[in-house]
Coordinates of C-alpha atoms in Angstrom, one line a residue:
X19 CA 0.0 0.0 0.0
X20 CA 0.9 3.5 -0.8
X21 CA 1.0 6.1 1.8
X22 CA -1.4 8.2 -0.2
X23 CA -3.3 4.8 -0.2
X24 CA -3.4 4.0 4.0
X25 CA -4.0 7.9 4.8
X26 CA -7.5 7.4 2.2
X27 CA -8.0 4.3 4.2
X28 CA -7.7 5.5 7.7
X29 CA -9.8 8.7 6.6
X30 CA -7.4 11.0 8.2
X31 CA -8.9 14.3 8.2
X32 CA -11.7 12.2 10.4
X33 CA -9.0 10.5 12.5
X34 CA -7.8 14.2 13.4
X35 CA -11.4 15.3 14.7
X36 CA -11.8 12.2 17.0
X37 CA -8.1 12.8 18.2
X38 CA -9.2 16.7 18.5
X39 CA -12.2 15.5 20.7
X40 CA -10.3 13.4 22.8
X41 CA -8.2 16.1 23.4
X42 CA -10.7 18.7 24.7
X43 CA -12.5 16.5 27.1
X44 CA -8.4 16.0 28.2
X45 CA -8.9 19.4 28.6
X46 CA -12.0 19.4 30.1
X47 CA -10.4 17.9 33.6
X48 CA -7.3 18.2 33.6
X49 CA -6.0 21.4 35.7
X50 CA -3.0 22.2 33.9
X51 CA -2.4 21.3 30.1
X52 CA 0.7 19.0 29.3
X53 CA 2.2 18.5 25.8
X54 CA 3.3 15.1 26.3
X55 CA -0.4 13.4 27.9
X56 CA -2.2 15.3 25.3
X57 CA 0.1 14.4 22.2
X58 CA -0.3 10.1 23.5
X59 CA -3.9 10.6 23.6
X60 CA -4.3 12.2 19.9
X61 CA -1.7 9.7 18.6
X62 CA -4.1 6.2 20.8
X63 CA -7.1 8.0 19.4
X64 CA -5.5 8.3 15.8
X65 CA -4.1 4.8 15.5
X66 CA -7.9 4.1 16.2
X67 CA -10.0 6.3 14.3
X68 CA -7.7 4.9 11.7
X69 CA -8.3 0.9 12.5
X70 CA -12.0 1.6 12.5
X71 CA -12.2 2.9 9.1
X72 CA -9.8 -0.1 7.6
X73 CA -12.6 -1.9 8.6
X74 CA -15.3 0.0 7.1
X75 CA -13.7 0.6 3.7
X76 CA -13.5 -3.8 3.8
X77 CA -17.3 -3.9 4.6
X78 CA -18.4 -1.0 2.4
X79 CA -16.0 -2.1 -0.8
X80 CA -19.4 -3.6 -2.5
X81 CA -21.2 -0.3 -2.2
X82 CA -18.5 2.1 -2.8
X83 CA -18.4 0.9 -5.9
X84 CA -21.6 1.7 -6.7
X85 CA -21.3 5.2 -5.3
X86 CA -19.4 8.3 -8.0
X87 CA -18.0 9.6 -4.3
X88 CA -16.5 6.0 -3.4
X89 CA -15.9 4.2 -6.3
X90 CA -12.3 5.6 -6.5
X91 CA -11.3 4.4 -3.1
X92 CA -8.4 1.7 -3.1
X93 CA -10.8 -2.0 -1.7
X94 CA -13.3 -0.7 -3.9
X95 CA -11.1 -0.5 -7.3
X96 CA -9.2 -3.7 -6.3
X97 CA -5.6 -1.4 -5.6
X98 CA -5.3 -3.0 -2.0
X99 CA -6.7 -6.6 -1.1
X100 CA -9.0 -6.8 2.1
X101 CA -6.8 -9.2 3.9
X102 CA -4.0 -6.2 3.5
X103 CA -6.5 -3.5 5.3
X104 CA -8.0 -5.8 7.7
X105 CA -4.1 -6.5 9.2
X106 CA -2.9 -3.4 8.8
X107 CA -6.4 -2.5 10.9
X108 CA -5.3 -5.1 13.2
X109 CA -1.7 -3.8 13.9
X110 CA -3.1 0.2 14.8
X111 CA -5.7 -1.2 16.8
X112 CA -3.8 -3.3 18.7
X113 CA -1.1 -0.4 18.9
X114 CA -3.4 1.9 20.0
X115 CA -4.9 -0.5 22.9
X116 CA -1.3 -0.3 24.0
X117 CA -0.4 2.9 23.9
X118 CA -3.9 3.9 25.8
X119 CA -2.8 1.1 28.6
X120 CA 0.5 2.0 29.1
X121 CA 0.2 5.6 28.7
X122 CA -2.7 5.8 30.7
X123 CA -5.3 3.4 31.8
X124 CA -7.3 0.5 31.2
X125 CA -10.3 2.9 31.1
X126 CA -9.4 4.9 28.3
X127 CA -8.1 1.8 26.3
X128 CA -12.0 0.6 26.8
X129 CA -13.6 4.0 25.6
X130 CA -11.5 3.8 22.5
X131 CA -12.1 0.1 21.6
X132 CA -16.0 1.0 22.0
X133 CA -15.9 3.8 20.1
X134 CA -14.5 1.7 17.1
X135 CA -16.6 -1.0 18.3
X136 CA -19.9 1.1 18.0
X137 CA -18.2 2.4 14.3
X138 CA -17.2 -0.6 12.7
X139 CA -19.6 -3.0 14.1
X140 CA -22.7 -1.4 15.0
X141 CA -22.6 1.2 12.6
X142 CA -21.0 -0.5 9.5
X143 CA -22.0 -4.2 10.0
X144 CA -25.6 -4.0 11.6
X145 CA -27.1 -0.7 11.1
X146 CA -25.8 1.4 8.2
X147 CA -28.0 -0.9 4.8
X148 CA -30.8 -1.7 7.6
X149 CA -32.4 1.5 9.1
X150 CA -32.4 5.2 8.8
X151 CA -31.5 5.8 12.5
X152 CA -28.0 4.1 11.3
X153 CA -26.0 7.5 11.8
X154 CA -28.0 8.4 14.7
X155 CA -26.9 4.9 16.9
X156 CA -23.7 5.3 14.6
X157 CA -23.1 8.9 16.2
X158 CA -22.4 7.1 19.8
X159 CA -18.8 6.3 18.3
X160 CA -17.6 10.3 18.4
X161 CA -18.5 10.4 22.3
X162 CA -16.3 7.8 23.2
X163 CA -13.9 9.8 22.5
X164 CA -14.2 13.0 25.0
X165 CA -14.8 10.4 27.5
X166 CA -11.7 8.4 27.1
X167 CA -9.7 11.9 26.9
X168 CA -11.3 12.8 30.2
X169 CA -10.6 9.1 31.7
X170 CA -6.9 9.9 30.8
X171 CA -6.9 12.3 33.5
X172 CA -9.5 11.1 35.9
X173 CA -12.3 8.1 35.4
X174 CA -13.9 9.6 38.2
X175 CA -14.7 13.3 37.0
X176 CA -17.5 12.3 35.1
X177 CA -20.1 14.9 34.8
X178 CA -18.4 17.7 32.6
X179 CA -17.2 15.0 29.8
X180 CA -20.8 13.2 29.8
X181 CA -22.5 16.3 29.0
X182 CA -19.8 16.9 25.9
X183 CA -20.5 13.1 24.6
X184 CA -24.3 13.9 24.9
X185 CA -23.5 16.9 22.6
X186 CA -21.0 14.6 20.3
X187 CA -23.8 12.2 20.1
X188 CA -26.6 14.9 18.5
X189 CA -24.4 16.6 16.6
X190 CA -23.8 13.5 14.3
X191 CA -27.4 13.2 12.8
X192 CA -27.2 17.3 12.2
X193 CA -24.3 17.0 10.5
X194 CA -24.6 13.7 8.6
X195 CA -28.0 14.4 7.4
X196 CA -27.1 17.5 5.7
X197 CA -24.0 15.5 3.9
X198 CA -26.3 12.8 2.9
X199 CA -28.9 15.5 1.5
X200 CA -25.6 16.3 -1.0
X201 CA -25.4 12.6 -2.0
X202 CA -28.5 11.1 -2.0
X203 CA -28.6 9.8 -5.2
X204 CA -25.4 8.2 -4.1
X205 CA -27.2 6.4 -1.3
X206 CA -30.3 5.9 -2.9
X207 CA -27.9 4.1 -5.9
X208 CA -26.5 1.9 -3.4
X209 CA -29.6 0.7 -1.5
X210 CA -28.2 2.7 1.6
X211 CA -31.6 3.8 3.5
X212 CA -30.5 7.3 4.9
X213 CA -32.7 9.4 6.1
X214 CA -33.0 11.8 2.9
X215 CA -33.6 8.4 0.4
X216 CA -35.9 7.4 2.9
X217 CA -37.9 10.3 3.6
X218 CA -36.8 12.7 1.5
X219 CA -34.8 16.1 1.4
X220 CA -37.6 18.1 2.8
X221 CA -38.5 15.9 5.8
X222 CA -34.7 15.6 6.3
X223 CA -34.4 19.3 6.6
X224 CA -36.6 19.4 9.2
X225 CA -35.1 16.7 11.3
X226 CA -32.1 18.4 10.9
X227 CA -33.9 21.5 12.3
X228 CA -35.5 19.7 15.2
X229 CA -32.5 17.4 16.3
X230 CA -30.0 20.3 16.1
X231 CA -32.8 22.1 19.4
X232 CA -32.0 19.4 21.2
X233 CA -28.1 19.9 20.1
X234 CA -27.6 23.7 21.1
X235 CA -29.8 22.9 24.7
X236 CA -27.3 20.0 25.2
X237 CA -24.5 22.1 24.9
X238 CA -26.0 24.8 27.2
X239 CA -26.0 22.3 29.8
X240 CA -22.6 22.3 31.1
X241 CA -23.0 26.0 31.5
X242 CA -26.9 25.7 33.1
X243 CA -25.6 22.9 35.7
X244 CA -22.1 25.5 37.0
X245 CA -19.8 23.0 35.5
X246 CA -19.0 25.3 32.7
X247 CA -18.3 29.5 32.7
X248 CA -19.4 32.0 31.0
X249 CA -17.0 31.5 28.0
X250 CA -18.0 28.6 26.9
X251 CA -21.7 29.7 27.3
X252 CA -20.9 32.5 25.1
X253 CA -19.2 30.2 22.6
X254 CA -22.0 27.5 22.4
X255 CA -24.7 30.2 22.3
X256 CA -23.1 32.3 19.7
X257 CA -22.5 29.3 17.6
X258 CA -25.6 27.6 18.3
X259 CA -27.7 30.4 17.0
X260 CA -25.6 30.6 14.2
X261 CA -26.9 26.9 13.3
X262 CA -29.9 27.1 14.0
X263 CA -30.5 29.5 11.4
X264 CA -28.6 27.6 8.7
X265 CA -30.8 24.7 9.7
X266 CA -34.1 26.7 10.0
X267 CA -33.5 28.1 6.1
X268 CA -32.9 24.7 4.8
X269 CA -36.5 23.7 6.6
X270 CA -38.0 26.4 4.7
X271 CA -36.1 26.3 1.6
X272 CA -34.8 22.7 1.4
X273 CA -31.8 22.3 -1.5
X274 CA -28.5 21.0 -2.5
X275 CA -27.2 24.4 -1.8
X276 CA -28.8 25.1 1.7
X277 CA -27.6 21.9 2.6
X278 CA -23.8 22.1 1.3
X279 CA -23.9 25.3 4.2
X280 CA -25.4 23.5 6.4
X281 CA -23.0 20.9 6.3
X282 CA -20.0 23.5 5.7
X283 CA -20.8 25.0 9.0
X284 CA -21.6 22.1 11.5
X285 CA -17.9 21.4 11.7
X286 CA -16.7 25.0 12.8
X287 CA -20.0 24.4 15.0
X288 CA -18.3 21.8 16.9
X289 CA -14.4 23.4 16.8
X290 CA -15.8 26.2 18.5
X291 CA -17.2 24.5 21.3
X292 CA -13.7 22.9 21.7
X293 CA -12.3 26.1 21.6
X294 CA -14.8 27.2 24.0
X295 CA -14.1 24.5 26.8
X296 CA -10.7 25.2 26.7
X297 CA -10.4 29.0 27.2
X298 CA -13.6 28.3 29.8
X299 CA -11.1 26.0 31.8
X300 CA -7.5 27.3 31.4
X301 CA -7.6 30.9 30.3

């Protein structure tokens, strides 16, 4: 395999995200900020990320291949062989297991192997060609990942990093749903039943609308219940609000378009609430 080939395989720019989240809910107990903790933790979560989505591109080479977005990828064009990924999958789970053990704890070595578990097996095996609510079980994966950051500084502080992984957990379906409004044809060529091939783009837009209220009030909540400070309830408002009316002209105007913001902006969405935990907690 190429390394142009293992860094499509491991879907990197994801990997960085779920290494980003671990690290803020790091952040999110820990009372002074170290370099070396925080750069073990992104590297465990990153050998991880990366295993999971070995896996997926073996289960998903069928439908890939059906999809103008996937067909390119290297199991779905033949490039690398299955028993290739699934070993290389094998060695950076197996180094990231060790790396959260030894560099931390047994607890954050569990949080990560359930957060692949819930991607790769829940997600991609069981859920993703059976039922809409794929992404939204499927979305359980992300919050993993703030609580085994938090676990590398104390299992016990629990509250702050629950309340984050509640947030990870509805901002999946908010900003999945308005990808999959983009490639619906895609899905709907592959027999993949999300939301927008099931319901449709306008209904989608909607559910977008009314899952991302229950998003911004989750991420209030840390704020609300004193475990947060006003920064971060200034970031998560602003931001929030910002969303919300993305999401509320898509309802009313549903598109393509509307959509590609939507989806455009749900990711600056969630950097900002990073951002926003850690100036609330060490600046």
């Amino acid at each position: 395999m190429t390394f142009r080939q293992v860094s499509e395989l491991v879907k990197l720019r994801i990997g960085i995200m779920i290494a980003a989240t671990a690290v803020t809910g790091y952040a999110a107990v820990a009372d002074e900020l170290r370099t070396a903790p925080a750069l073990l933790l992104a590297l465990a979560m990153l050998l991880g990320s990366g295993a999971a989505a070995l896996f997926n591109h073996v289960c998903d080479r069928d439908i890939d291949r059906l999809m103008s977005r996937t067909r390119a990828r290297p199991l779905a064009t033949g490039l690398v062989r299955p028993a290739d990924a699934l070993g290389l999958a094998g060695l950076l789970m197996a180094t990231a297991m060790t790396v959260a053990v030894l560099a931390f704890n047994w607890v954050v070595a569990l949080h990560l192997f359930l957060g692949a578990f819930v991607y790769g097996i829940v997600y991609t095996v069981w859920l993703k060609r059976r039922t809409w609510l794929n992404i939204v079980v499927g979305g359980a994966a992300g919050s993993f990942a703030v609580l085994a950051g938090a676990a590398a500084v104390e299992p016990t502080r629990w509250l702050l990093p629950a309340l984050l992984a509640v947030t990870l957990f509805l901002w999946t379906p908010s900003h999945f749903w308005s990808l999959a409004i983009l490639l619906a044809d895609d899905y709907r060529a592959a027999r993949v039943p999300m939301l927008p091939v099931v319901a449709g783009i306008g209904r989608t837009a909607w559910a977008i609308l009314f899952n991302s209220v229950l998003l911004v009030a989750s991420s209030l909540a840390p704020w609300l219940l004193g475990v947060a400070g006003p920064a971060y309830a200034i970031a998560a408002g602003a931001a929030g609000l910002l969303l919300l009316g993305l999401n509320l002209a898509l309802a009313l105007r549903p598109g393509r378009k509307l959509a590609g913001w939507n989806f455009a902006a749900s990711i600056p969405y969630l950097l900002v609430l990073f951002a926003g935990i850690v100036v609330d907690r060490h600046w």
